[in-house]
Amino acid sequence: LHRERLPESLVLRDSTKRAQGAAAGRASKLSEMLFRYALQNRWVKPALAATEVQALLTNGLWDGSEAAKRRMAERMAEAGLKLPRLKMAVSATDARPGRKVTVKAEVYRTHVYSEEEAAALEVGGESAAAHAVDKAAEERAAQGQVRAEAGAAPSEAGPQEGWWVVGEAIRENGDVPVEAAARHNALVGFAPLTAPLTLPTMTCEFSFDAPETPGEYKVMVHCRSTGCVGVDVRKKVTFKVLPAIFVKRPAPAATAKAEEAEEEAREREPREEQPPPLEAEAPPPLIAAA
């Protein structure tokens, strides 16, 4: 990844270039595995670090410095692509203990493309995104680096951007106990985001169980890219866990005892004597016709 920073007089052997490519390929696979494993185990910091490593490998950058970002922007400009610029709005619902808290994120793409710009990115029947990836891959291959895909594969509808939204439970007061469902540095939810270049807004949401202790909780929502460096955004959102509602119900034993007492009271009540049934008069005898 530091190949571009080496003196031009330094020439690497083909075997060294192949070894570089193999090492970068293994690193890319390991970072992808780490990201999936971190999501599965709800580890926020390793998940965020994995997205950063993936972006570095995708662009063939040595770190997240301004010089590296400028190099990435130059490559994108050569392919006719804009550097992503995002704004994000986040909301969360209040909930009772044990109920679901829903976090909704709206991501605004201020670098949105017009229909004309998106159409102009079509190159030789292939999308400009694929062309840009191929061009960057050729540069990395010439430097002994791995060929890596930047985001989702272009579809028939045109190139698309891919992002990950990750929710992190945080707390600012260390004296306040936090439940396991929303403890500090715990991943409470995540969702993928994809959008065509002409779409100005992306939305997604995720849910998690509210803590059992009533109070105010905070979640940091991260929007991360695995294809670009230095374009991530994050936003903090607050939600409340409301006091639980208790419904007082009589105990089963008390209910059965009350029913027995009512039955005994009914049995002790004096019963009204019913009048004897009326005796039916005998029908008149039948007389045979003469």
mmCIF file of C-alpha atoms in Angstrom:
data_model
loop_
_atom_site.group_PDB
_atom_site.id
_atom_site.type_symbol
_atom_site.label_atom_id
_atom_site.label_comp_id
_atom_site.label_asym_id
_atom_site.label_seq_id
_atom_site.Cartn_x
_atom_site.Cartn_y
_atom_site.Cartn_z
ATOM 1 C CA LEU A 1 0.000 0.000 0.000
ATOM 2 C CA HIS A 2 3.014 2.314 0.419
ATOM 3 C CA ARG A 3 4.228 1.619 -3.159
ATOM 4 C CA GLU A 4 3.406 5.137 -4.391
ATOM 5 C CA ARG A 5 5.545 6.663 -1.649
ATOM 6 C CA LEU A 6 8.668 4.750 -2.663
ATOM 7 C CA PRO A 7 11.322 6.421 -4.868
ATOM 8 C CA GLU A 8 10.790 5.980 -8.615
ATOM 9 C CA SER A 9 14.277 4.580 -8.901
ATOM 10 C CA LEU A 10 13.281 1.594 -6.803
ATOM 11 C CA VAL A 11 12.172 -1.259 -9.060
ATOM 12 C CA LEU A 12 10.531 -4.330 -7.564
ATOM 13 C CA ARG A 13 10.963 -7.813 -8.942
ATOM 14 C CA ASP A 14 7.977 -9.641 -10.326
ATOM 15 C CA SER A 15 8.153 -12.160 -7.491
ATOM 16 C CA THR A 16 7.980 -9.319 -4.961
ATOM 17 C CA LYS A 17 4.971 -7.838 -6.749
ATOM 18 C CA ARG A 18 3.212 -11.201 -6.697
ATOM 19 C CA ALA A 19 3.956 -11.555 -2.997
ATOM 20 C CA GLN A 20 2.565 -8.081 -2.395
ATOM 21 C CA GLY A 21 -0.622 -8.956 -4.261
ATOM 22 C CA ALA A 22 -1.042 -12.189 -2.310
ATOM 23 C CA ALA A 23 -0.551 -10.418 1.025
ATOM 24 C CA ALA A 24 -3.063 -7.684 0.108
ATOM 25 C CA GLY A 25 -5.548 -10.322 -1.037
ATOM 26 C CA ARG A 26 -5.319 -12.181 2.259
ATOM 27 C CA ALA A 27 -5.687 -8.906 4.154
ATOM 28 C CA SER A 28 -8.823 -8.045 2.188
ATOM 29 C CA LYS A 29 -10.406 -11.427 2.947
ATOM 30 C CA LEU A 30 -9.460 -11.207 6.618
ATOM 31 C CA SER A 31 -10.934 -7.716 6.951
ATOM 32 C CA GLU A 32 -14.204 -8.894 5.395
ATOM 33 C CA MET A 33 -14.321 -11.886 7.771
ATOM 34 C CA LEU A 34 -13.558 -9.638 10.742
ATOM 35 C CA PHE A 35 -16.347 -7.246 9.768
ATOM 36 C CA ARG A 36 -18.927 -10.052 9.553
ATOM 37 C CA TYR A 37 -17.699 -11.617 12.781
ATOM 38 C CA ALA A 38 -17.804 -8.265 14.599
ATOM 39 C CA LEU A 39 -21.404 -7.690 13.484
ATOM 40 C CA GLN A 40 -22.346 -11.170 14.659
ATOM 41 C CA ASN A 41 -20.820 -10.573 18.105
ATOM 42 C CA ARG A 42 -22.019 -6.952 18.349
ATOM 43 C CA TRP A 43 -18.519 -5.466 18.539
ATOM 44 C CA VAL A 44 -18.603 -1.861 17.391
ATOM 45 C CA LYS A 45 -14.943 -0.809 17.373
ATOM 46 C CA PRO A 46 -13.642 -3.847 15.427
ATOM 47 C CA ALA A 47 -16.509 -3.470 12.917
ATOM 48 C CA LEU A 48 -15.676 0.181 12.291
ATOM 49 C CA ALA A 49 -11.963 -0.584 12.033
ATOM 50 C CA ALA A 50 -12.675 -3.337 9.505
ATOM 51 C CA THR A 51 -14.589 -0.945 7.223
ATOM 52 C CA GLU A 52 -11.652 1.474 7.313
ATOM 53 C CA VAL A 53 -9.167 -1.270 6.401
ATOM 54 C CA GLN A 54 -11.411 -2.428 3.555
ATOM 55 C CA ALA A 55 -11.586 1.104 2.156
ATOM 56 C CA LEU A 56 -7.783 1.407 2.282
ATOM 57 C CA LEU A 57 -7.324 -1.897 0.478
ATOM 58 C CA THR A 58 -9.975 -1.053 -2.120
ATOM 59 C CA ASN A 59 -8.273 2.210 -3.049
ATOM 60 C CA GLY A 60 -4.695 1.058 -2.586
ATOM 61 C CA LEU A 61 -4.032 3.762 0.014
ATOM 62 C CA TRP A 62 -1.419 3.625 2.754
ATOM 63 C CA ASP A 63 -3.457 5.431 5.465
ATOM 64 C CA GLY A 64 -6.244 7.963 5.981
ATOM 65 C CA SER A 65 -4.024 11.036 5.707
ATOM 66 C CA GLU A 66 -4.910 14.051 3.597
ATOM 67 C CA ALA A 67 -2.315 13.043 0.993
ATOM 68 C CA ALA A 68 -3.925 9.619 0.649
ATOM 69 C CA LYS A 69 -7.400 11.157 0.359
ATOM 70 C CA ARG A 70 -6.203 13.500 -2.359
ATOM 71 C CA ARG A 71 -4.836 10.551 -4.314
ATOM 72 C CA MET A 72 -8.188 8.782 -4.000
ATOM 73 C CA ALA A 73 -10.053 11.920 -5.143
ATOM 74 C CA GLU A 74 -7.741 12.201 -8.154
ATOM 75 C CA ARG A 75 -8.477 8.628 -9.179
ATOM 76 C CA MET A 76 -12.214 9.196 -8.872
ATOM 77 C CA ALA A 77 -12.049 12.435 -10.844
ATOM 78 C CA GLU A 78 -10.147 10.670 -13.632
ATOM 79 C CA ALA A 79 -13.058 8.248 -13.890
ATOM 80 C CA GLY A 80 -15.648 11.041 -13.787
ATOM 81 C CA LEU A 81 -16.868 10.154 -10.289
ATOM 82 C CA LYS A 82 -17.648 12.578 -7.492
ATOM 83 C CA LEU A 83 -16.205 12.290 -4.004
ATOM 84 C CA PRO A 84 -19.101 11.199 -1.746
ATOM 85 C CA ARG A 85 -20.440 13.843 0.646
ATOM 86 C CA LEU A 86 -23.171 12.862 3.072
ATOM 87 C CA LYS A 87 -25.480 14.421 5.644
ATOM 88 C CA MET A 88 -27.549 12.327 8.011
ATOM 89 C CA ALA A 89 -30.666 12.769 10.154
ATOM 90 C CA VAL A 90 -31.528 10.172 12.792
ATOM 91 C CA SER A 91 -34.614 9.565 14.950
ATOM 92 C CA ALA A 92 -35.483 6.961 17.585
ATOM 93 C CA THR A 93 -38.745 5.897 19.209
ATOM 94 C CA ASP A 94 -39.344 5.755 22.972
ATOM 95 C CA ALA A 95 -40.381 2.396 24.386
ATOM 96 C CA ARG A 96 -41.397 0.511 27.505
ATOM 97 C CA PRO A 97 -38.937 -1.948 29.079
ATOM 98 C CA GLY A 98 -38.516 -5.027 26.917
ATOM 99 C CA ARG A 99 -40.304 -3.449 23.947
ATOM 100 C CA LYS A 100 -38.679 -2.598 20.617
ATOM 101 C CA VAL A 101 -36.793 0.654 20.022
ATOM 102 C CA THR A 102 -36.681 1.598 16.336
ATOM 103 C CA VAL A 103 -33.899 3.824 14.991
ATOM 104 C CA LYS A 104 -34.429 5.391 11.571
ATOM 105 C CA ALA A 105 -31.638 6.991 9.543
ATOM 106 C CA GLU A 106 -32.055 9.282 6.543
ATOM 107 C CA VAL A 107 -28.836 9.826 4.602
ATOM 108 C CA TYR A 108 -28.707 12.718 2.148
ATOM 109 C CA ARG A 109 -26.297 12.462 -0.789
ATOM 110 C CA THR A 110 -25.221 16.037 -1.449
ATOM 111 C CA HIS A 111 -23.046 14.726 -4.292
ATOM 112 C CA VAL A 112 -26.075 13.348 -6.136
ATOM 113 C CA TYR A 113 -25.692 13.020 -9.909
ATOM 114 C CA SER A 114 -28.049 14.453 -12.479
ATOM 115 C CA GLU A 115 -29.556 12.163 -15.106
ATOM 116 C CA GLU A 116 -27.164 13.633 -17.681
ATOM 117 C CA GLU A 117 -24.138 13.057 -15.442
ATOM 118 C CA ALA A 118 -25.180 9.484 -14.698
ATOM 119 C CA ALA A 119 -25.745 8.794 -18.403
ATOM 120 C CA ALA A 120 -22.331 10.253 -19.227
ATOM 121 C CA LEU A 121 -20.690 7.750 -16.895
ATOM 122 C CA GLU A 122 -21.607 4.841 -19.168
ATOM 123 C CA VAL A 123 -18.355 3.772 -20.849
ATOM 124 C CA GLY A 124 -18.284 1.292 -23.697
ATOM 125 C CA GLY A 125 -21.451 -0.465 -22.536
ATOM 126 C CA GLU A 126 -20.104 -0.787 -18.966
ATOM 127 C CA SER A 127 -20.764 1.549 -16.104
ATOM 128 C CA ALA A 128 -18.144 4.119 -15.160
ATOM 129 C CA ALA A 129 -18.038 2.648 -11.671
ATOM 130 C CA ALA A 130 -16.860 -0.669 -13.088
ATOM 131 C CA HIS A 131 -14.419 1.181 -15.335
ATOM 132 C CA ALA A 132 -13.051 3.114 -12.364
ATOM 133 C CA VAL A 133 -12.612 -0.073 -10.341
ATOM 134 C CA ASP A 134 -10.859 -1.750 -13.261
ATOM 135 C CA LYS A 135 -8.596 1.267 -13.775
ATOM 136 C CA ALA A 136 -7.628 1.419 -10.115
ATOM 137 C CA ALA A 137 -7.131 -2.352 -10.084
ATOM 138 C CA GLU A 138 -4.784 -2.120 -13.064
ATOM 139 C CA GLU A 139 -2.735 0.506 -11.239
ATOM 140 C CA ARG A 140 -2.545 -1.679 -8.135
ATOM 141 C CA ALA A 141 -1.678 -4.746 -10.212
ATOM 142 C CA ALA A 142 1.173 -2.793 -11.779
ATOM 143 C CA GLN A 143 2.357 -2.032 -8.271
ATOM 144 C CA GLY A 144 1.913 -5.611 -7.040
ATOM 145 C CA GLN A 145 -1.323 -4.904 -5.210
ATOM 146 C CA VAL A 146 -4.570 -6.829 -5.033
ATOM 147 C CA ARG A 147 -7.556 -6.289 -7.310
ATOM 148 C CA ALA A 148 -10.486 -5.391 -5.071
ATOM 149 C CA GLU A 149 -14.082 -4.495 -5.725
ATOM 150 C CA ALA A 150 -15.297 -1.118 -4.446
ATOM 151 C CA GLY A 151 -18.835 -1.632 -3.238
ATOM 152 C CA ALA A 152 -21.607 -3.535 -4.958
ATOM 153 C CA ALA A 153 -21.270 -4.763 -8.513
ATOM 154 C CA PRO A 154 -22.863 -2.444 -11.037
ATOM 155 C CA SER A 155 -26.317 -3.550 -12.127
ATOM 156 C CA GLU A 156 -28.114 -3.117 -15.438
ATOM 157 C CA ALA A 157 -29.664 0.069 -14.032
ATOM 158 C CA GLY A 158 -26.224 1.656 -13.644
ATOM 159 C CA PRO A 159 -23.584 2.086 -10.949
ATOM 160 C CA GLN A 160 -24.636 2.145 -7.319
ATOM 161 C CA GLU A 161 -23.116 3.215 -4.012
ATOM 162 C CA GLY A 162 -22.981 0.919 -1.004
ATOM 163 C CA TRP A 163 -22.868 1.880 2.677
ATOM 164 C CA TRP A 164 -23.277 0.328 6.107
ATOM 165 C CA VAL A 165 -25.282 1.916 8.930
ATOM 166 C CA VAL A 166 -24.153 0.764 12.398
ATOM 167 C CA GLY A 167 -25.765 1.690 15.736
ATOM 168 C CA GLU A 168 -23.544 1.970 18.833
ATOM 169 C CA ALA A 169 -24.921 2.256 22.374
ATOM 170 C CA ILE A 170 -23.080 4.965 24.312
ATOM 171 C CA ARG A 171 -23.247 6.618 27.733
ATOM 172 C CA GLU A 172 -21.795 9.835 29.052
ATOM 173 C CA ASN A 173 -22.246 9.263 32.793
ATOM 174 C CA GLY A 174 -20.202 6.331 34.049
ATOM 175 C CA ASP A 175 -22.174 6.168 37.300
ATOM 176 C CA VAL A 176 -25.408 5.255 35.552
ATOM 177 C CA PRO A 177 -25.774 1.487 35.065
ATOM 178 C CA VAL A 178 -26.486 0.468 31.502
ATOM 179 C CA GLU A 179 -28.299 -2.729 30.604
ATOM 180 C CA ALA A 180 -26.653 -5.418 28.501
ATOM 181 C CA ALA A 181 -28.977 -4.588 25.590
ATOM 182 C CA ALA A 182 -27.613 -1.031 25.410
ATOM 183 C CA ARG A 183 -24.231 -1.094 27.106
ATOM 184 C CA HIS A 184 -21.332 1.157 26.139
ATOM 185 C CA ASN A 185 -19.479 0.192 22.964
ATOM 186 C CA ALA A 186 -22.119 -2.408 22.092
ATOM 187 C CA LEU A 187 -23.557 -2.783 18.638
ATOM 188 C CA VAL A 188 -27.346 -2.556 18.902
ATOM 189 C CA GLY A 189 -28.206 -2.768 15.202
ATOM 190 C CA PHE A 190 -27.007 -2.437 11.631
ATOM 191 C CA ALA A 191 -28.402 -2.190 8.105
ATOM 192 C CA PRO A 192 -26.944 -2.036 4.585
ATOM 193 C CA LEU A 193 -27.666 0.888 2.265
ATOM 194 C CA THR A 194 -27.458 0.992 -1.523
ATOM 195 C CA ALA A 195 -28.483 3.714 -3.937
ATOM 196 C CA PRO A 196 -28.140 4.574 -7.623
ATOM 197 C CA LEU A 197 -26.110 7.669 -8.342
ATOM 198 C CA THR A 198 -29.216 9.769 -9.088
ATOM 199 C CA LEU A 199 -30.977 9.027 -5.774
ATOM 200 C CA PRO A 200 -30.661 11.995 -3.369
ATOM 201 C CA THR A 201 -31.798 10.232 -0.162
ATOM 202 C CA MET A 202 -31.256 6.793 1.353
ATOM 203 C CA THR A 203 -33.268 5.505 4.320
ATOM 204 C CA CYS A 204 -32.998 2.496 6.594
ATOM 205 C CA GLU A 205 -33.954 1.446 10.106
ATOM 206 C CA PHE A 206 -33.062 -1.159 12.714
ATOM 207 C CA SER A 207 -34.657 -2.251 15.990
ATOM 208 C CA PHE A 208 -33.467 -3.643 19.315
ATOM 209 C CA ASP A 209 -34.949 -4.491 22.705
ATOM 210 C CA ALA A 210 -35.243 -1.580 25.120
ATOM 211 C CA PRO A 211 -33.328 -1.900 28.435
ATOM 212 C CA GLU A 212 -35.275 -2.944 31.539
ATOM 213 C CA THR A 213 -34.255 0.149 33.518
ATOM 214 C CA PRO A 214 -36.287 3.307 32.725
ATOM 215 C CA GLY A 215 -34.222 6.343 31.780
ATOM 216 C CA GLU A 216 -32.582 8.181 28.897
ATOM 217 C CA TYR A 217 -30.222 6.356 26.536
ATOM 218 C CA LYS A 218 -28.059 7.459 23.608
ATOM 219 C CA VAL A 219 -27.101 5.704 20.384
ATOM 220 C CA MET A 220 -24.377 6.819 17.980
ATOM 221 C CA VAL A 221 -25.351 5.975 14.403
ATOM 222 C CA HIS A 222 -22.416 5.528 11.991
ATOM 223 C CA CYS A 223 -22.720 5.548 8.195
ATOM 224 C CA ARG A 224 -19.604 3.789 6.905
ATOM 225 C CA SER A 225 -18.158 3.107 3.475
ATOM 226 C CA THR A 226 -15.960 0.143 2.585
ATOM 227 C CA GLY A 227 -15.038 1.715 -0.759
ATOM 228 C CA CYS A 228 -13.953 5.271 0.090
ATOM 229 C CA VAL A 229 -11.736 6.760 2.808
ATOM 230 C CA GLY A 230 -12.686 9.784 4.886
ATOM 231 C CA VAL A 231 -16.320 10.103 3.752
ATOM 232 C CA ASP A 232 -18.044 8.527 6.774
ATOM 233 C CA VAL A 233 -20.577 10.428 8.906
ATOM 234 C CA ARG A 234 -22.143 9.804 12.306
ATOM 235 C CA LYS A 235 -24.986 11.221 14.361
ATOM 236 C CA LYS A 236 -26.107 10.851 17.988
ATOM 237 C CA VAL A 237 -29.743 10.166 18.859
ATOM 238 C CA THR A 238 -31.510 9.925 22.241
ATOM 239 C CA PHE A 239 -34.445 7.773 23.270
ATOM 240 C CA LYS A 240 -36.275 7.161 26.546
ATOM 241 C CA VAL A 241 -37.253 3.950 28.259
ATOM 242 C CA LEU A 242 -40.592 4.738 29.898
ATOM 243 C CA PRO A 243 -41.736 3.204 33.203
ATOM 244 C CA ALA A 244 -43.432 -0.127 32.857
ATOM 245 C CA ILE A 245 -47.214 -0.325 33.211
ATOM 246 C CA PHE A 246 -48.392 -2.843 35.807
ATOM 247 C CA VAL A 247 -51.942 -4.256 35.718
ATOM 248 C CA LYS A 248 -53.137 -5.502 39.116
ATOM 249 C CA ARG A 249 -54.851 -8.836 38.800
ATOM 250 C CA PRO A 250 -56.376 -10.942 41.643
ATOM 251 C CA ALA A 251 -54.425 -13.984 42.594
ATOM 252 C CA PRO A 252 -55.867 -17.294 41.311
ATOM 253 C CA ALA A 253 -56.303 -18.679 44.842
ATOM 254 C CA ALA A 254 -58.144 -15.554 46.002
ATOM 255 C CA THR A 255 -60.416 -15.707 42.964
ATOM 256 C CA ALA A 256 -61.344 -19.358 43.611
ATOM 257 C CA LYS A 257 -61.989 -18.632 47.289
ATOM 258 C CA ALA A 258 -64.272 -15.728 46.423
ATOM 259 C CA GLU A 259 -66.266 -17.906 44.039
ATOM 260 C CA GLU A 260 -66.725 -20.566 46.747
ATOM 261 C CA ALA A 261 -67.968 -17.953 49.223
ATOM 262 C CA GLU A 262 -70.508 -16.673 46.724
ATOM 263 C CA GLU A 263 -71.768 -20.213 46.099
ATOM 264 C CA GLU A 264 -72.203 -20.868 49.839
ATOM 265 C CA ALA A 265 -74.052 -17.552 50.256
ATOM 266 C CA ARG A 266 -76.460 -18.506 47.498
ATOM 267 C CA GLU A 267 -77.118 -21.862 49.129
ATOM 268 C CA ARG A 268 -77.929 -20.230 52.486
ATOM 269 C CA GLU A 269 -80.452 -17.840 50.997
ATOM 270 C CA PRO A 270 -84.147 -18.830 51.726
ATOM 271 C CA ARG A 271 -85.821 -20.285 48.762
ATOM 272 C CA GLU A 272 -89.379 -19.235 47.824
ATOM 273 C CA GLU A 273 -91.934 -22.067 47.817
ATOM 274 C CA GLN A 274 -93.264 -22.699 44.407
ATOM 275 C CA PRO A 275 -97.075 -23.258 44.039
ATOM 276 C CA PRO A 276 -98.115 -26.819 43.202
ATOM 277 C CA PRO A 277 -98.825 -27.461 39.560
ATOM 278 C CA LEU A 278 -102.484 -27.256 38.468
ATOM 279 C CA GLU A 279 -104.199 -30.592 37.909
ATOM 280 C CA ALA A 280 -105.418 -30.928 34.409
ATOM 281 C CA GLU A 281 -109.114 -31.634 33.959
ATOM 282 C CA ALA A 282 -109.950 -34.985 32.382
ATOM 283 C CA PRO A 283 -111.067 -34.690 28.790
ATOM 284 C CA PRO A 284 -114.749 -35.544 28.079
ATOM 285 C CA PRO A 285 -115.490 -39.106 26.985
ATOM 286 C CA LEU A 286 -115.678 -39.783 23.289
ATOM 287 C CA ILE A 287 -119.194 -40.683 21.994
ATOM 288 C CA ALA A 288 -119.377 -42.909 19.007
ATOM 289 C CA ALA A 289 -121.431 -41.577 16.125
ATOM 290 C CA ALA A 290 -124.828 -43.278 15.643
#
